Tab-separated table of C-alpha atoms in Angstrom:
chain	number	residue	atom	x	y	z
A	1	UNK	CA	0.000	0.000	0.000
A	2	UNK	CA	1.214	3.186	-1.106
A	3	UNK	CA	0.380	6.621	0.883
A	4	UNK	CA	0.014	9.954	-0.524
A	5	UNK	CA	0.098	12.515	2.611
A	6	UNK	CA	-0.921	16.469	2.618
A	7	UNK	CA	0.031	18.565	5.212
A	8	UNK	CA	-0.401	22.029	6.504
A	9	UNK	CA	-0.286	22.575	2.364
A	10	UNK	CA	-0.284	26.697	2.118
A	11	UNK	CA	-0.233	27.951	-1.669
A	12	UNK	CA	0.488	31.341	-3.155
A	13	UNK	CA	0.371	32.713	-7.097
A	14	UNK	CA	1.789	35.859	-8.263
A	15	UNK	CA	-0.783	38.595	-9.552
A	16	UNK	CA	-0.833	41.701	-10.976
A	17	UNK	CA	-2.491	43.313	-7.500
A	18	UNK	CA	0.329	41.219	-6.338
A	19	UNK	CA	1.066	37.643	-3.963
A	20	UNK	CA	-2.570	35.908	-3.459
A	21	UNK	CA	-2.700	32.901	-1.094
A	22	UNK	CA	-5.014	30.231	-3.009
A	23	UNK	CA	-4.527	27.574	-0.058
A	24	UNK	CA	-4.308	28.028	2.853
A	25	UNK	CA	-3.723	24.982	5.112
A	26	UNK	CA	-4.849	21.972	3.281
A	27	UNK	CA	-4.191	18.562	5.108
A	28	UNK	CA	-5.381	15.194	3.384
A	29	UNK	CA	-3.920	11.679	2.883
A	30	UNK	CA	-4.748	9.200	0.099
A	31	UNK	CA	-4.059	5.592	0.395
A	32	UNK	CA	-4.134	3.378	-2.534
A	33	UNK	CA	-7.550	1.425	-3.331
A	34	UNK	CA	-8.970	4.632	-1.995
A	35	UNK	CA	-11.127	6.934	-4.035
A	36	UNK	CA	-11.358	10.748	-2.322
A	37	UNK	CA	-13.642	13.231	-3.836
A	38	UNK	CA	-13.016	16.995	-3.602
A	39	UNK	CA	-15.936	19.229	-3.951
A	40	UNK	CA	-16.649	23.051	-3.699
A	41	UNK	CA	-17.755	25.768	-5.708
A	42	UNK	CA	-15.927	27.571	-8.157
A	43	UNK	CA	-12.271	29.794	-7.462
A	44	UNK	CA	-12.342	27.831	-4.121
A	45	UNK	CA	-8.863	26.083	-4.847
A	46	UNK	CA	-9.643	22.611	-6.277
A	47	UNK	CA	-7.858	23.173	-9.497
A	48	UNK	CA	-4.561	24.838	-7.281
A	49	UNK	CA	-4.591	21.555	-4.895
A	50	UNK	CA	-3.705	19.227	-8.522
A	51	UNK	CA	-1.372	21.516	-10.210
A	52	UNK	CA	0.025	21.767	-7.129
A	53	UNK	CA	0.709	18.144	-6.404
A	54	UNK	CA	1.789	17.706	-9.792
A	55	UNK	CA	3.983	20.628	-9.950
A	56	UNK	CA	3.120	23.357	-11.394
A	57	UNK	CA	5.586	25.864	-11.494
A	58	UNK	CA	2.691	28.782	-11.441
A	59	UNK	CA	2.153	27.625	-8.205
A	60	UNK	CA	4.222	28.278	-4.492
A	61	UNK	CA	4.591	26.479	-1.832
A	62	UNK	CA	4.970	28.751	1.287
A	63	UNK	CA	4.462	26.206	3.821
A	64	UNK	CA	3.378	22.715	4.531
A	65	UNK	CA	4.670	19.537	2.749
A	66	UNK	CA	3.593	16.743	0.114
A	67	UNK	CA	5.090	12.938	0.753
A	68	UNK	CA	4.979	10.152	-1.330
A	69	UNK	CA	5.369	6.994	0.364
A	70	UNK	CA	7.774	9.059	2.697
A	71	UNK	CA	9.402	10.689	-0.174
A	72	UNK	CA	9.447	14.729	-0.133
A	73	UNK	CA	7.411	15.040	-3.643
A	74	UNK	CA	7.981	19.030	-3.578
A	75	UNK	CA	11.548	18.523	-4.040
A	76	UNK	CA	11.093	16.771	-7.047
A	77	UNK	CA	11.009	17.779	-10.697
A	78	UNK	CA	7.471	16.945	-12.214
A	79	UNK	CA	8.375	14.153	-14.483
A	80	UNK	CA	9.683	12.693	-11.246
A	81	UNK	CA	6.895	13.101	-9.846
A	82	UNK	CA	5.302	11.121	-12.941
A	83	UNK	CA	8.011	8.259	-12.420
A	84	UNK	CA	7.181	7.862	-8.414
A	85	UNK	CA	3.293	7.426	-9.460
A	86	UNK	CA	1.797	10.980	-9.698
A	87	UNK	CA	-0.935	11.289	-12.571
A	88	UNK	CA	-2.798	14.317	-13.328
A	89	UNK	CA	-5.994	14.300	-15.556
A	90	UNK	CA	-6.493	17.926	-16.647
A	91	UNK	CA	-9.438	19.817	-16.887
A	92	UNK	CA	-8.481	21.287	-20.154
A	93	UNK	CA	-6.264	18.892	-21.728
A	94	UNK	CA	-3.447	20.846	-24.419
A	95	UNK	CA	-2.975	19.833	-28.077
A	96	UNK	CA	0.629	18.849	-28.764
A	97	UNK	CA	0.675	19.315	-32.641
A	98	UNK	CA	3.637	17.227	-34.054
A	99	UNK	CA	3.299	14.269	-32.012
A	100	UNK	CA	1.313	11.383	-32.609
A	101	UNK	CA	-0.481	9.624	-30.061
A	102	UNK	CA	1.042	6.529	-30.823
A	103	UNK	CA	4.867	8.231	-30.066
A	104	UNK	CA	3.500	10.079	-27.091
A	105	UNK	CA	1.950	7.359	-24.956
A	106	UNK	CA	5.061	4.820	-25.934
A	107	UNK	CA	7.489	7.385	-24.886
A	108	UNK	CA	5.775	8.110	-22.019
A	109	UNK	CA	5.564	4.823	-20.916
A	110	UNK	CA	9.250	4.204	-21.584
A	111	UNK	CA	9.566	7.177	-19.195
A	112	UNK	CA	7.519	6.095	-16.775
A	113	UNK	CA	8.813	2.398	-16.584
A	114	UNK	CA	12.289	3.061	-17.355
A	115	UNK	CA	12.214	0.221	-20.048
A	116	UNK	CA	10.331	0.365	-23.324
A	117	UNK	CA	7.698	-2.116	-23.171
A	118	UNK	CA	7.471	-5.327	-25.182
A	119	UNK	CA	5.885	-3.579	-28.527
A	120	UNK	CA	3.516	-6.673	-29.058
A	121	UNK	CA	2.009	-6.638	-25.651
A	122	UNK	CA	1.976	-2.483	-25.837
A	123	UNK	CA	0.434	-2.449	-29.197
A	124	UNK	CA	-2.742	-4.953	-28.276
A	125	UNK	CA	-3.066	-3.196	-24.851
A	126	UNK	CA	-3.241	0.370	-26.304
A	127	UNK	CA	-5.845	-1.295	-29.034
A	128	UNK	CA	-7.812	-2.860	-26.223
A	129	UNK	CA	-7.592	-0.094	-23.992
A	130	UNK	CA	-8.892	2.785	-26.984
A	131	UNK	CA	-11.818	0.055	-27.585
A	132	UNK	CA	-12.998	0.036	-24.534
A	133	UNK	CA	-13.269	3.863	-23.986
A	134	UNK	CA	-14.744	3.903	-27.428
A	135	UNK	CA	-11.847	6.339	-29.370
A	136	UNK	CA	-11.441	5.144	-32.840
A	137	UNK	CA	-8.353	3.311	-33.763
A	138	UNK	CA	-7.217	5.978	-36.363
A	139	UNK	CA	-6.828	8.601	-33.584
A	140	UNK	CA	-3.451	6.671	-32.570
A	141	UNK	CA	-1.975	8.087	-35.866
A	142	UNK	CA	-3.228	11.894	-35.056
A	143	UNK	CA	-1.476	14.227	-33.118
A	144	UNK	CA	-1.852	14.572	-29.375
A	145	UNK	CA	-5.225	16.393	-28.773
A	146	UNK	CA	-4.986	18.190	-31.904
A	147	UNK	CA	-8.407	18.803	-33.432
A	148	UNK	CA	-10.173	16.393	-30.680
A	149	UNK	CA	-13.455	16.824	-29.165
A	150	UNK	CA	-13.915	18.418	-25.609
A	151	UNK	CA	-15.638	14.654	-24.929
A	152	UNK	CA	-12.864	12.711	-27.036
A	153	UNK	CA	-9.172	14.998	-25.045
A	154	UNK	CA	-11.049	13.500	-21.793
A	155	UNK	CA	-11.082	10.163	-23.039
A	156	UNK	CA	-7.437	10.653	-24.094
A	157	UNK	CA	-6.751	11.225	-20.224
A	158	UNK	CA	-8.543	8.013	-19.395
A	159	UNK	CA	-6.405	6.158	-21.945
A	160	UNK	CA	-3.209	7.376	-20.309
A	161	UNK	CA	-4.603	6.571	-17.019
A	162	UNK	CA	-5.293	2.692	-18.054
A	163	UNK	CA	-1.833	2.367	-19.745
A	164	UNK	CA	0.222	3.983	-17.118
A	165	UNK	CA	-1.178	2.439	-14.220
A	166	UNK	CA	0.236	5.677	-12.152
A	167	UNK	CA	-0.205	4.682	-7.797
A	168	UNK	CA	-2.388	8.022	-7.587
A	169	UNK	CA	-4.634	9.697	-9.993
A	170	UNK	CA	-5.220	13.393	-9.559
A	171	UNK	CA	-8.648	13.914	-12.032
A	172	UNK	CA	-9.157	17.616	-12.740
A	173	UNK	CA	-12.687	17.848	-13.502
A	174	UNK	CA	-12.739	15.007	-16.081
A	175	UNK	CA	-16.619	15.155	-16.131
A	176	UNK	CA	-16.886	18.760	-17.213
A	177	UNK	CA	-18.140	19.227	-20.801
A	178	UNK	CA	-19.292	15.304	-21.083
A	179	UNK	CA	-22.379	14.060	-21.981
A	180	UNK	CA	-24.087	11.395	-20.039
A	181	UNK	CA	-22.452	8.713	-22.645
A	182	UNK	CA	-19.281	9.918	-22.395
A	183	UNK	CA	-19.023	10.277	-18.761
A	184	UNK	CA	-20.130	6.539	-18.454
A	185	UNK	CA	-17.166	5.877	-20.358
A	186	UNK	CA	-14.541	7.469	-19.081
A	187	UNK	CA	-16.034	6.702	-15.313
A	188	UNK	CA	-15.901	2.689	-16.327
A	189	UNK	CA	-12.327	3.454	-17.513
A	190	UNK	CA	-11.302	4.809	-13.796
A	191	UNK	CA	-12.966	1.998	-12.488
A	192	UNK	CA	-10.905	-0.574	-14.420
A	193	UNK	CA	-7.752	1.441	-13.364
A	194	UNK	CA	-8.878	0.945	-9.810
A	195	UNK	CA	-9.532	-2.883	-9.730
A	196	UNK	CA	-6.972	-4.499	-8.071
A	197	UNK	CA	-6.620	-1.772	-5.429
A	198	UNK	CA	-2.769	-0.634	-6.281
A	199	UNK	CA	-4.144	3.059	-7.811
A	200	UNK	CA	-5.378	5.881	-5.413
A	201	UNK	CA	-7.848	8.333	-6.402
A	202	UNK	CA	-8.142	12.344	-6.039
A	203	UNK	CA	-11.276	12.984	-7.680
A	204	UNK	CA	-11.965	16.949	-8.002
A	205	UNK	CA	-15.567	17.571	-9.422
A	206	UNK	CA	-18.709	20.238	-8.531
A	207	UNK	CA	-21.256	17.899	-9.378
A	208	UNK	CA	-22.690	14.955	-7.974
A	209	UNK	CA	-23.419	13.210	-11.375
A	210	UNK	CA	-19.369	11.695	-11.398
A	211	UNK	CA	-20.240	9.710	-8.145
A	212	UNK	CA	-23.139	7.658	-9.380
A	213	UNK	CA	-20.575	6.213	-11.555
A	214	UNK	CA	-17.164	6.443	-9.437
A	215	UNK	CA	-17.943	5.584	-5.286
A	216	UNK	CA	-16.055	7.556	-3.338
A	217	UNK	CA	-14.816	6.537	0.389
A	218	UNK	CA	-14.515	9.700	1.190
A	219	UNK	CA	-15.750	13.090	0.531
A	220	UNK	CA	-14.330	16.900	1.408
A	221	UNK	CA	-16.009	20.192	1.148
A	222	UNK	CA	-13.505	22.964	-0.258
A	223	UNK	CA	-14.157	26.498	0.259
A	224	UNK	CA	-11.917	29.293	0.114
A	225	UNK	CA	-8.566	27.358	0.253
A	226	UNK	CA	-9.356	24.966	3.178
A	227	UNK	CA	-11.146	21.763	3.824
A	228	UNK	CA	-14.026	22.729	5.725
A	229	UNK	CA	-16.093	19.600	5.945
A	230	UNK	CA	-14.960	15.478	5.964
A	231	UNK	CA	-17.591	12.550	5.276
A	232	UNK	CA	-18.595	9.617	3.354
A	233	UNK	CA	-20.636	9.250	0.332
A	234	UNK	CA	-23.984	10.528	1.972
A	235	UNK	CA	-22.377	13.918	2.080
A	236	UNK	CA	-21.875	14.582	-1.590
A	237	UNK	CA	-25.889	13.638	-1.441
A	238	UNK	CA	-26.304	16.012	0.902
A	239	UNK	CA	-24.049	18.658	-1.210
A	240	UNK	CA	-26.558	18.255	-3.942
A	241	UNK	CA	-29.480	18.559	-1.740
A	242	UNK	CA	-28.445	21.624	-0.504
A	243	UNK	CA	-25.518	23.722	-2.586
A	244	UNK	CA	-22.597	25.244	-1.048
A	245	UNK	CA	-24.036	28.399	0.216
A	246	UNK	CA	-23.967	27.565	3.748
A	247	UNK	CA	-20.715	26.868	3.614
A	248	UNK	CA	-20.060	30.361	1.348
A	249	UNK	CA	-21.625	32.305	4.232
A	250	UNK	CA	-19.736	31.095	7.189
A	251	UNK	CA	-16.293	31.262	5.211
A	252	UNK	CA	-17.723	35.069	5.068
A	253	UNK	CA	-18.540	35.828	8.509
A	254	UNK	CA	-14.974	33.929	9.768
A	255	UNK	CA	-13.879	36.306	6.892
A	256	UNK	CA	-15.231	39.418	9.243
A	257	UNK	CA	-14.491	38.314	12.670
A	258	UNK	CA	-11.017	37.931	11.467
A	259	UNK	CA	-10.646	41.744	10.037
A	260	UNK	CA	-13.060	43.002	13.245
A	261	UNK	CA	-10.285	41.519	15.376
């Protein structure tokens, strides 16, 4: 069992009004076979969290630490971080004209492993992996992203996910912009990653709709940089029940008190 462990995590970006502090004291630790979703409203730090862990150079840490298995993950360069297990699903995946999918995910792979893998094995694995999330066989000739669906770059994430078998997943948002079909899809394809139990999952999403198809084990509320609530699956159901607003509204008033003192 691997262990990915957040603590004390305090995050600041560079603006033009100057230094803004996105998060501001996350703590959170991840165990593999476990699925963790993050959920909050919009500008509430989500997005900052999984750049963050993946390494992001936009992003500083002022305080607080990220460990992989023990292993100081801010210290490391982020295709280390890719090579110790670290996989980030992006919410708005980036066209890489130039490269074929085929070269990219082989390459990667080579990366990730150290070793190319056996190209008979590889080739019917990246087949049966594109088959199963539905993405024709002719996109493994087309360039990285370049021209693809909203619905389709997603899937490409999925795909990388399956064939790199990373020990943590970090997914972005992968439902936004799919349609009921498609988020089937690519939710089956996390599942498959997760059978076994050897993959952890960060699952960062505003919606409810992801979780009917991916359980989680645990859920967090995120508001304004900080986890401000911890359950199990009955709280996402209570999230859509109800919103975030209550949470918006005490974030608020701690806002005041803190100014008023």
């Amino acid at each position: 069992m691997s262990t990915l462990e957040i603590k004390d995590l305090h995050v600041s970006i560079d603006t033009e009004q100057g230094t803004k502090e996105i998060l501001k004291g996350v703590s959170l630790t991840i165990k593999t076979g476990q699925t963790h979703a993050i959920m909050g409203p919009n500008g509430s730090g989500k997005s900052t969290l999984a750049s963050t862990i993946a390494g992001h150079p936009r992003y500083k840490v002022t305080s607080g630490t990220i460990t992989l298995d023990g292993e100081d993950v801010l210290t490391m360069s982020v295709d280390e971080r890719a090579r110790a297990g670290v996989f980030l699903a992006m919410q708005y995946p980036v066209e890489v004209p130039g490269v074929s999918m085929t070269n990219f995910l082989r390459t990667a792979k080579t990366a990730i492993d150290g070793e190319a893998p056996k190209l008979r094995t590889w080739t019917k694995d990246v087949k049966d992996a594109m088959a199963q999330l539905r993405i024709d066989a002719d996109f493994a000739q087309r360039n990285v992203n370049e021209g693809f669906s909203g619905g389709e770059k997603k899937r490409v994430e999925i795909l990388q996910l399956e064939l790199f078998k990373p020990k943590f997943a970090i997914l972005d948002e992968t439902d936004s912009g799919l349609d009921v079909d498609a988020l089937k899809v690519v939710s089956e394809g996390v599942n498959r990653a997760h059978e076994g139990g050897n993959m952890g999952t960060l699952l960062i999403t505003h919606y409810t709709r992801i979780l009917r198809y991916i359980k989680p084990d645990f859920v967090h509320v995120f508001v304004d940089g900080q986890v401000v609530e911890e359950g199990g699956p009955e709280l996402a159901d209570r999230l859509e029940e109800e919103g975030y607003d209550r949470y918006a509204k005490g974030a608020g008033a701690a806002t005041i008190a803190a100014v008023q003192a």
